[in-house]
Amino acid sequence: MDEKHSEQPDISGEGGSRFRLKMAGICADVTALYPEAGKMCRDYIADDLPCDFEIVTTEKDIDREEMSSFATDIAEGRKPVRYRRGYLETLAIYRQFCDAAAFRNVILFHSSAIGMDGRAYLFTAPSGTGKSTHAALWKKVFGDRVVMINDDKPLLRFCDGGVYACGTPWDGKHRLSTNTEMKVAGICVIKRGERNSIERCNDPLPVFLSQTYRPKNPDALSEVVRMVVALAQNVPVFTLTCNMDPEAAEVAYAELSKLL
Amino acid sequence: MKLKDGIILTEADGGFVAVDAGISGERFNGMLKLNETAGFIVNLLREGADSVDGIAEKICEKYDVDFETAKANAERVIKTLESVKLLAE
């Protein structure tokens, strides 16, 4: 490898990688055992910025992710899959990142985050409800006006000016994300229905908490809960009952665009 | 009568939410919304209060209610905490 670029992730070899990852305005130095993490994060490398904290993974961390993925598969009624170590390591890295990010005003909110005309809209729901399917309808209806910020696990950054949805490479099975951030204008909790309708959601906290990554450390969790409460209080939230017709995106946009 | 370890209490909507840090996974139900008095009671438990009478006395000091009302209130909140498994066994 070229000397000058020795800080770049090792994306060719079989070994691990070291790289400086920047997401949601936070920089972490990552030391990974497997090459997948470096490959996956290549659009989010920032060698020129100061590092906020370090992420180092061990085989034990990866074992833990394997058990946790197994438990999730069972709990959600899927046949457990044997995941690659390198893939499981990426989960361990994101977990460490989010544990530390909680103290820096950033949370992981399980949702499909799209950007349109400079504003972000989030669609959240339990797995399998159709977050990505709905987001894809926006792309179909509104075309290039729509940017996929992150189709599965965006980070939300809280600051005085509002809440910003931030791209990350942990972006779901269709691998859809953009390294960008946009202010969140509205959130829809998605429900499947025969017809399309949208109404204000008055009590989003339970679903928000269930769809937010919750660190084990009580101090970190306390920060996360504080941010989730702020999200529920400060951002307009709707319940979107929808089918899979493009009309669903039009119905959602008709209401969300009133927020502008 | 002791609050489980890792219960997070945060102000929200003029009251509080209590969240159980021990529950993981997406199908999460370890959350309880509390009004101001209930939040006050949970806080007393967190600080080590261990008798209903003691809690009732503290409620009487803070709010303008008689002891019996305060005690009934405390018992009701503790029952709710039990039912959503926020109290240690």
Short mmCIF file of C-alpha atoms in Angstrom, two decimals:
data_model
loop_
_atom_site.label_atom_id
_atom_site.label_comp_id
_atom_site.label_asym_id
_atom_site.label_seq_id
_atom_site.Cartn_x
_atom_site.Cartn_y
_atom_site.Cartn_z
CA MET A 1 0.00 0.00 0.00
CA ASP A 2 1.14 3.53 -0.73
CA GLU A 3 2.91 5.03 2.33
CA LYS A 4 0.89 8.21 2.16
CA HIS A 5 -2.37 6.32 2.49
CA SER A 6 -1.35 3.98 5.26
CA GLU A 7 -4.11 5.47 7.44
CA GLN A 8 -6.76 4.29 5.00
CA PRO A 9 -8.62 1.11 5.90
CA ASP A 10 -7.05 -2.11 4.77
CA ILE A 11 -9.74 -3.08 2.34
CA SER A 12 -7.73 -5.53 0.30
CA GLY A 13 -6.18 -7.90 2.80
CA GLU A 14 -7.60 -10.64 4.96
CA GLY A 15 -6.44 -9.04 8.19
CA GLY A 16 -8.01 -6.45 10.41
CA SER A 17 -8.08 -2.73 9.92
CA ARG A 18 -7.49 0.53 11.73
CA PHE A 19 -9.32 3.66 10.72
CA ARG A 20 -10.79 6.88 12.07
CA LEU A 21 -14.55 6.75 11.76
CA LYS A 22 -16.66 9.92 11.74
CA MET A 23 -20.43 9.80 12.17
CA ALA A 24 -22.86 12.37 13.59
CA GLY A 25 -19.96 14.74 14.23
CA ILE A 26 -18.15 12.19 16.44
CA CYS A 27 -14.77 10.68 15.60
CA ALA A 28 -13.62 7.28 16.88
CA ASP A 29 -10.41 5.38 16.20
CA VAL A 30 -11.42 1.84 15.34
CA THR A 31 -9.13 -1.16 15.61
CA ALA A 32 -10.88 -4.11 14.01
CA LEU A 33 -9.90 -7.79 13.85
CA TYR A 34 -11.58 -8.47 10.51
CA PRO A 35 -11.55 -6.56 7.22
CA GLU A 36 -15.35 -6.11 6.89
CA ALA A 37 -15.56 -3.10 9.22
CA GLY A 38 -12.99 -1.06 7.30
CA LYS A 39 -14.65 -1.88 3.97
CA MET A 40 -18.07 -1.01 5.26
CA CYS A 41 -16.96 2.33 6.74
CA ARG A 42 -14.92 3.58 3.82
CA ASP A 43 -17.26 6.52 3.10
CA TYR A 44 -17.05 7.63 6.73
CA ILE A 45 -13.28 7.94 7.23
CA ALA A 46 -11.90 11.19 8.68
CA ASP A 47 -8.16 11.05 9.21
CA ASP A 48 -7.79 14.78 9.58
CA LEU A 49 -10.04 15.31 12.62
CA PRO A 50 -9.25 14.79 16.30
CA CYS A 51 -10.40 11.52 17.81
CA ASP A 52 -13.06 11.55 20.57
CA PHE A 53 -12.58 7.96 21.77
CA GLU A 54 -11.25 4.57 20.74
CA ILE A 55 -13.07 1.43 19.73
CA VAL A 56 -11.24 -1.86 20.08
CA THR A 57 -13.05 -5.16 19.58
CA THR A 58 -12.14 -8.59 20.89
CA GLU A 59 -13.25 -12.11 19.92
CA LYS A 60 -15.27 -12.07 23.14
CA ASP A 61 -17.23 -9.01 21.94
CA ILE A 62 -17.95 -10.87 18.74
CA ASP A 63 -19.15 -13.95 20.67
CA ARG A 64 -21.50 -11.68 22.56
CA GLU A 65 -22.93 -10.27 19.32
CA GLU A 66 -23.40 -13.81 18.04
CA MET A 67 -25.47 -14.72 21.10
CA SER A 68 -27.43 -11.51 20.91
CA SER A 69 -28.20 -11.96 17.19
CA PHE A 70 -29.27 -15.54 17.88
CA ALA A 71 -31.61 -14.34 20.64
CA THR A 72 -33.06 -11.62 18.37
CA ASP A 73 -33.70 -14.10 15.55
CA ILE A 74 -35.56 -16.39 17.94
CA ALA A 75 -37.50 -13.54 19.56
CA GLU A 76 -38.62 -12.22 16.18
CA GLY A 77 -39.62 -15.65 14.95
CA ARG A 78 -36.86 -16.09 12.37
CA LYS A 79 -34.73 -19.15 11.84
CA PRO A 80 -31.36 -18.30 13.46
CA VAL A 81 -28.63 -17.70 10.91
CA ARG A 82 -24.94 -18.33 11.41
CA TYR A 83 -23.40 -14.91 10.84
CA ARG A 84 -19.84 -14.24 9.68
CA ARG A 85 -17.41 -13.11 12.40
CA GLY A 86 -16.54 -10.01 10.41
CA TYR A 87 -20.19 -9.01 10.17
CA LEU A 88 -20.76 -9.61 13.89
CA GLU A 89 -17.72 -7.47 14.60
CA THR A 90 -19.34 -4.53 12.78
CA LEU A 91 -22.28 -4.85 15.22
CA ALA A 92 -19.87 -4.81 18.17
CA ILE A 93 -18.23 -1.67 16.78
CA TYR A 94 -21.55 0.13 16.35
CA ARG A 95 -22.57 -0.88 19.87
CA GLN A 96 -19.37 0.60 21.34
CA PHE A 97 -19.82 3.72 19.26
CA CYS A 98 -23.41 4.21 20.44
CA ASP A 99 -22.52 3.53 24.09
CA ALA A 100 -20.03 6.42 23.96
CA ALA A 101 -22.21 8.58 21.69
CA ALA A 102 -24.93 8.65 24.38
CA PHE A 103 -22.68 11.04 26.33
CA ARG A 104 -22.26 13.23 23.26
CA ASN A 105 -25.94 13.91 22.51
CA VAL A 106 -26.32 11.17 19.90
CA ILE A 107 -28.64 8.15 19.83
CA LEU A 108 -29.33 5.30 17.42
CA PHE A 109 -32.98 5.39 16.38
CA HIS A 110 -34.17 2.30 14.50
CA SER A 111 -35.95 3.79 11.50
CA SER A 112 -35.74 4.52 7.81
CA ALA A 113 -34.51 8.11 7.50
CA ILE A 114 -35.02 9.89 4.22
CA GLY A 115 -34.14 13.41 3.21
CA MET A 116 -36.32 15.50 0.94
CA ASP A 117 -35.83 19.16 0.02
CA GLY A 118 -33.23 19.47 2.78
CA ARG A 119 -35.35 18.05 5.58
CA ALA A 120 -35.34 14.60 7.16
CA TYR A 121 -38.39 12.41 7.72
CA LEU A 122 -38.15 9.26 9.82
CA PHE A 123 -40.30 6.15 9.54
CA THR A 124 -40.17 3.88 12.53
CA ALA A 125 -41.88 0.63 13.53
CA PRO A 126 -40.93 -2.81 14.82
CA SER A 127 -38.90 -4.92 12.39
CA GLY A 128 -40.92 -6.38 9.54
CA THR A 129 -43.63 -3.71 9.49
CA GLY A 130 -42.37 -2.10 6.30
CA LYS A 131 -40.21 0.92 7.11
CA SER A 132 -37.93 0.35 4.15
CA THR A 133 -40.82 -0.56 1.89
CA HIS A 134 -42.51 2.73 2.67
CA ALA A 135 -39.29 4.74 2.26
CA ALA A 136 -38.80 3.09 -1.13
CA LEU A 137 -42.26 4.37 -2.17
CA TRP A 138 -41.06 7.95 -1.54
CA LYS A 139 -38.15 7.30 -3.84
CA LYS A 140 -40.56 5.95 -6.44
CA VAL A 141 -42.97 8.87 -6.19
CA PHE A 142 -40.58 11.79 -5.67
CA GLY A 143 -37.50 10.46 -7.49
CA ASP A 144 -34.27 12.40 -7.10
CA ARG A 145 -35.75 14.80 -4.56
CA VAL A 146 -35.38 11.93 -2.09
CA VAL A 147 -32.06 11.02 -0.47
CA MET A 148 -31.74 7.89 1.64
CA ILE A 149 -29.94 9.09 4.77
CA ASN A 150 -30.04 5.67 6.38
CA ASP A 151 -32.54 2.90 5.73
CA ASP A 152 -32.27 1.14 9.08
CA LYS A 153 -30.13 2.54 11.89
CA PRO A 154 -29.53 6.29 11.53
CA LEU A 155 -27.95 8.28 14.31
CA LEU A 156 -29.84 11.27 15.68
CA ARG A 157 -27.78 14.20 16.89
CA PHE A 158 -29.41 16.58 19.38
CA CYS A 159 -28.30 20.19 19.51
CA ASP A 160 -29.79 23.59 20.34
CA GLY A 161 -31.05 24.02 16.81
CA GLY A 162 -33.00 20.75 16.76
CA VAL A 163 -32.52 17.08 16.00
CA TYR A 164 -30.45 15.99 12.99
CA ALA A 165 -30.65 12.62 11.23
CA CYS A 166 -27.18 11.44 10.28
CA GLY A 167 -26.05 8.88 7.75
CA THR A 168 -24.04 5.86 8.89
CA PRO A 169 -22.91 2.73 7.03
CA TRP A 170 -25.02 0.53 9.35
CA ASP A 171 -27.84 0.96 6.92
CA GLY A 172 -29.89 -2.22 6.59
CA LYS A 173 -30.01 -5.12 4.24
CA HIS A 174 -30.37 -3.02 1.10
CA ARG A 175 -27.26 -1.03 2.07
CA LEU A 176 -28.85 2.38 1.57
CA SER A 177 -27.24 5.41 3.17
CA THR A 178 -25.59 8.74 2.45
CA ASN A 179 -22.90 10.47 4.47
CA THR A 180 -24.98 13.55 5.19
CA GLU A 181 -27.19 15.02 7.88
CA MET A 182 -30.51 16.87 7.80
CA LYS A 183 -32.78 18.40 10.40
CA VAL A 184 -35.64 16.09 11.36
CA ALA A 185 -38.96 17.72 10.38
CA GLY A 186 -41.30 14.86 11.29
CA ILE A 187 -41.52 11.23 12.35
CA CYS A 188 -44.09 8.61 11.32
CA VAL A 189 -44.83 5.49 13.31
CA ILE A 190 -45.84 3.00 10.63
CA LYS A 191 -48.74 0.57 10.85
CA ARG A 192 -49.94 -1.71 8.09
CA GLY A 193 -53.48 -1.17 6.87
CA GLU A 194 -55.77 -1.63 3.90
CA ARG A 195 -56.06 2.09 3.26
CA ASN A 196 -53.71 5.01 3.71
CA SER A 197 -54.28 7.51 6.48
CA ILE A 198 -52.21 9.68 8.75
CA GLU A 199 -52.96 11.28 12.11
CA ARG A 200 -51.10 12.86 14.99
CA CYS A 201 -49.58 10.38 17.44
CA ASN A 202 -50.02 11.60 21.00
CA ASP A 203 -48.05 9.00 22.88
CA PRO A 204 -44.98 8.02 20.87
CA LEU A 205 -42.72 7.40 23.86
CA PRO A 206 -43.23 3.62 24.22
CA VAL A 207 -42.55 2.91 20.55
CA PHE A 208 -39.67 5.40 20.48
CA LEU A 209 -38.01 3.77 23.48
CA SER A 210 -38.46 0.31 22.03
CA GLN A 211 -36.87 1.42 18.73
CA THR A 212 -33.91 3.21 20.31
CA TYR A 213 -30.63 1.52 21.16
CA ARG A 214 -30.48 1.38 24.94
CA PRO A 215 -27.02 1.10 26.47
CA LYS A 216 -26.51 -1.24 29.44
CA ASN A 217 -24.64 1.39 31.43
CA PRO A 218 -27.26 3.21 33.56
CA ASP A 219 -25.64 6.64 33.08
CA ALA A 220 -25.57 6.20 29.32
CA LEU A 221 -29.15 4.90 29.33
CA SER A 222 -30.24 7.88 31.37
CA GLU A 223 -28.84 10.18 28.69
CA VAL A 224 -30.58 8.15 25.98
CA VAL A 225 -33.96 8.29 27.75
CA ARG A 226 -33.56 12.04 28.19
CA MET A 227 -32.98 12.43 24.43
CA VAL A 228 -35.88 10.12 23.50
CA VAL A 229 -38.20 12.17 25.71
CA ALA A 230 -36.95 15.34 24.01
CA LEU A 231 -37.54 13.73 20.61
CA ALA A 232 -41.12 12.83 21.51
CA GLN A 233 -41.78 16.33 22.85
CA ASN A 234 -40.10 18.49 20.23
CA VAL A 235 -40.59 16.76 16.90
CA PRO A 236 -44.05 16.31 15.34
CA VAL A 237 -45.01 12.63 15.36
CA PHE A 238 -47.69 10.91 13.29
CA THR A 239 -49.19 7.46 13.06
CA LEU A 240 -49.14 6.47 9.40
CA THR A 241 -51.42 3.59 8.53
CA CYS A 242 -50.45 2.48 5.05
CA ASN A 243 -50.47 -0.16 2.35
CA MET A 244 -47.78 -0.69 -0.26
CA ASP A 245 -49.22 1.54 -2.99
CA PRO A 246 -47.32 4.69 -4.01
CA GLU A 247 -50.37 6.61 -2.76
CA ALA A 248 -49.09 5.89 0.78
CA ALA A 249 -46.12 8.20 0.19
CA GLU A 250 -48.41 10.91 -1.22
CA VAL A 251 -50.73 10.72 1.80
CA ALA A 252 -47.76 10.93 4.18
CA TYR A 253 -46.16 13.81 2.31
CA ALA A 254 -49.41 15.77 2.11
CA GLU A 255 -49.45 15.91 5.91
CA LEU A 256 -45.71 16.21 6.55
CA SER A 257 -45.30 19.04 4.06
CA LYS A 258 -47.67 21.15 6.17
CA LEU A 259 -44.87 21.28 8.74
CA LEU A 260 -42.65 23.35 6.48
CA MET B 1 -39.69 -3.45 49.00
CA LYS B 2 -36.83 -2.20 46.91
CA LEU B 3 -36.56 -0.72 43.46
CA LYS B 4 -34.69 -2.94 41.01
CA ASP B 5 -31.18 -1.83 40.11
CA GLY B 6 -30.85 0.12 36.90
CA ILE B 7 -34.21 1.89 36.92
CA ILE B 8 -33.85 5.20 35.11
CA LEU B 9 -36.17 8.02 36.10
CA THR B 10 -36.47 10.97 33.74
CA GLU B 11 -38.77 13.97 33.72
CA ALA B 12 -41.26 14.01 30.86
CA ASP B 13 -44.57 15.72 30.10
CA GLY B 14 -44.88 17.26 33.55
CA GLY B 15 -44.36 13.85 35.15
CA PHE B 16 -41.73 11.16 34.90
CA VAL B 17 -40.92 8.01 32.99
CA ALA B 18 -39.27 5.06 34.66
CA VAL B 19 -37.30 2.77 32.37
CA ASP B 20 -35.88 -0.64 33.21
CA ALA B 21 -32.29 -0.81 31.96
CA GLY B 22 -32.29 -4.57 32.39
CA ILE B 23 -34.73 -5.22 29.56
CA SER B 24 -33.17 -5.44 26.13
CA GLY B 25 -34.47 -6.22 22.69
CA GLU B 26 -36.94 -4.62 20.40
CA ARG B 27 -40.09 -5.89 22.10
CA PHE B 28 -39.55 -3.64 25.01
CA ASN B 29 -42.17 -3.02 27.63
CA GLY B 30 -40.08 -1.90 30.59
CA MET B 31 -41.46 1.61 30.70
CA LEU B 32 -43.87 3.28 33.06
CA LYS B 33 -45.26 6.79 32.91
CA LEU B 34 -45.62 8.42 36.29
CA ASN B 35 -47.37 11.54 37.46
CA GLU B 36 -45.56 13.90 39.80
CA THR B 37 -46.53 12.15 43.04
CA ALA B 38 -45.69 8.72 41.67
CA GLY B 39 -42.32 10.08 40.50
CA PHE B 40 -41.77 11.44 44.01
CA ILE B 41 -42.50 8.00 45.48
CA VAL B 42 -40.16 6.22 43.04
CA ASN B 43 -37.46 8.69 43.97
CA LEU B 44 -37.97 7.93 47.68
CA LEU B 45 -37.61 4.23 46.92
CA ARG B 46 -34.44 4.94 45.01
CA GLU B 47 -33.09 6.78 47.99
CA GLY B 48 -33.68 3.70 50.12
CA ALA B 49 -37.15 4.26 51.63
CA ASP B 50 -38.41 0.83 52.66
CA SER B 51 -41.73 1.24 54.45
CA VAL B 52 -45.09 2.43 53.23
CA ASP B 53 -45.58 4.43 56.41
CA GLY B 54 -42.25 6.19 55.92
CA ILE B 55 -43.17 7.06 52.35
CA ALA B 56 -46.61 8.29 53.42
CA GLU B 57 -45.02 10.60 55.98
CA LYS B 58 -42.75 12.10 53.35
CA ILE B 59 -45.75 12.63 51.05
CA CYS B 60 -47.56 14.43 53.88
CA GLU B 61 -44.53 16.69 54.36
CA LYS B 62 -44.43 17.61 50.71
CA TYR B 63 -48.11 17.71 49.77
CA ASP B 64 -51.13 18.94 51.63
CA VAL B 65 -52.82 15.57 52.26
CA ASP B 66 -53.76 13.53 55.30
CA PHE B 67 -51.79 10.42 56.25
CA GLU B 68 -54.43 7.90 55.17
CA THR B 69 -54.71 9.40 51.69
CA ALA B 70 -50.94 9.50 51.36
CA LYS B 71 -50.64 5.90 52.46
CA ALA B 72 -53.32 4.73 50.04
CA ASN B 73 -51.52 6.60 47.29
CA ALA B 74 -48.16 5.04 48.18
CA GLU B 75 -49.68 1.55 48.26
CA ARG B 76 -51.26 2.04 44.87
CA VAL B 77 -48.01 3.20 43.28
CA ILE B 78 -46.05 0.32 44.84
CA LYS B 79 -48.63 -2.15 43.53
CA THR B 80 -48.23 -0.70 40.05
CA LEU B 81 -44.45 -0.91 40.28
CA GLU B 82 -44.81 -4.55 41.32
CA SER B 83 -47.14 -5.34 38.47
CA VAL B 84 -44.69 -4.01 35.87
CA LYS B 85 -41.79 -5.72 37.64
CA LEU B 86 -39.87 -2.61 38.58
CA LEU B 87 -39.41 -3.82 42.17
CA ALA B 88 -36.69 -6.29 43.18
CA GLU B 89 -38.00 -9.74 44.17
#
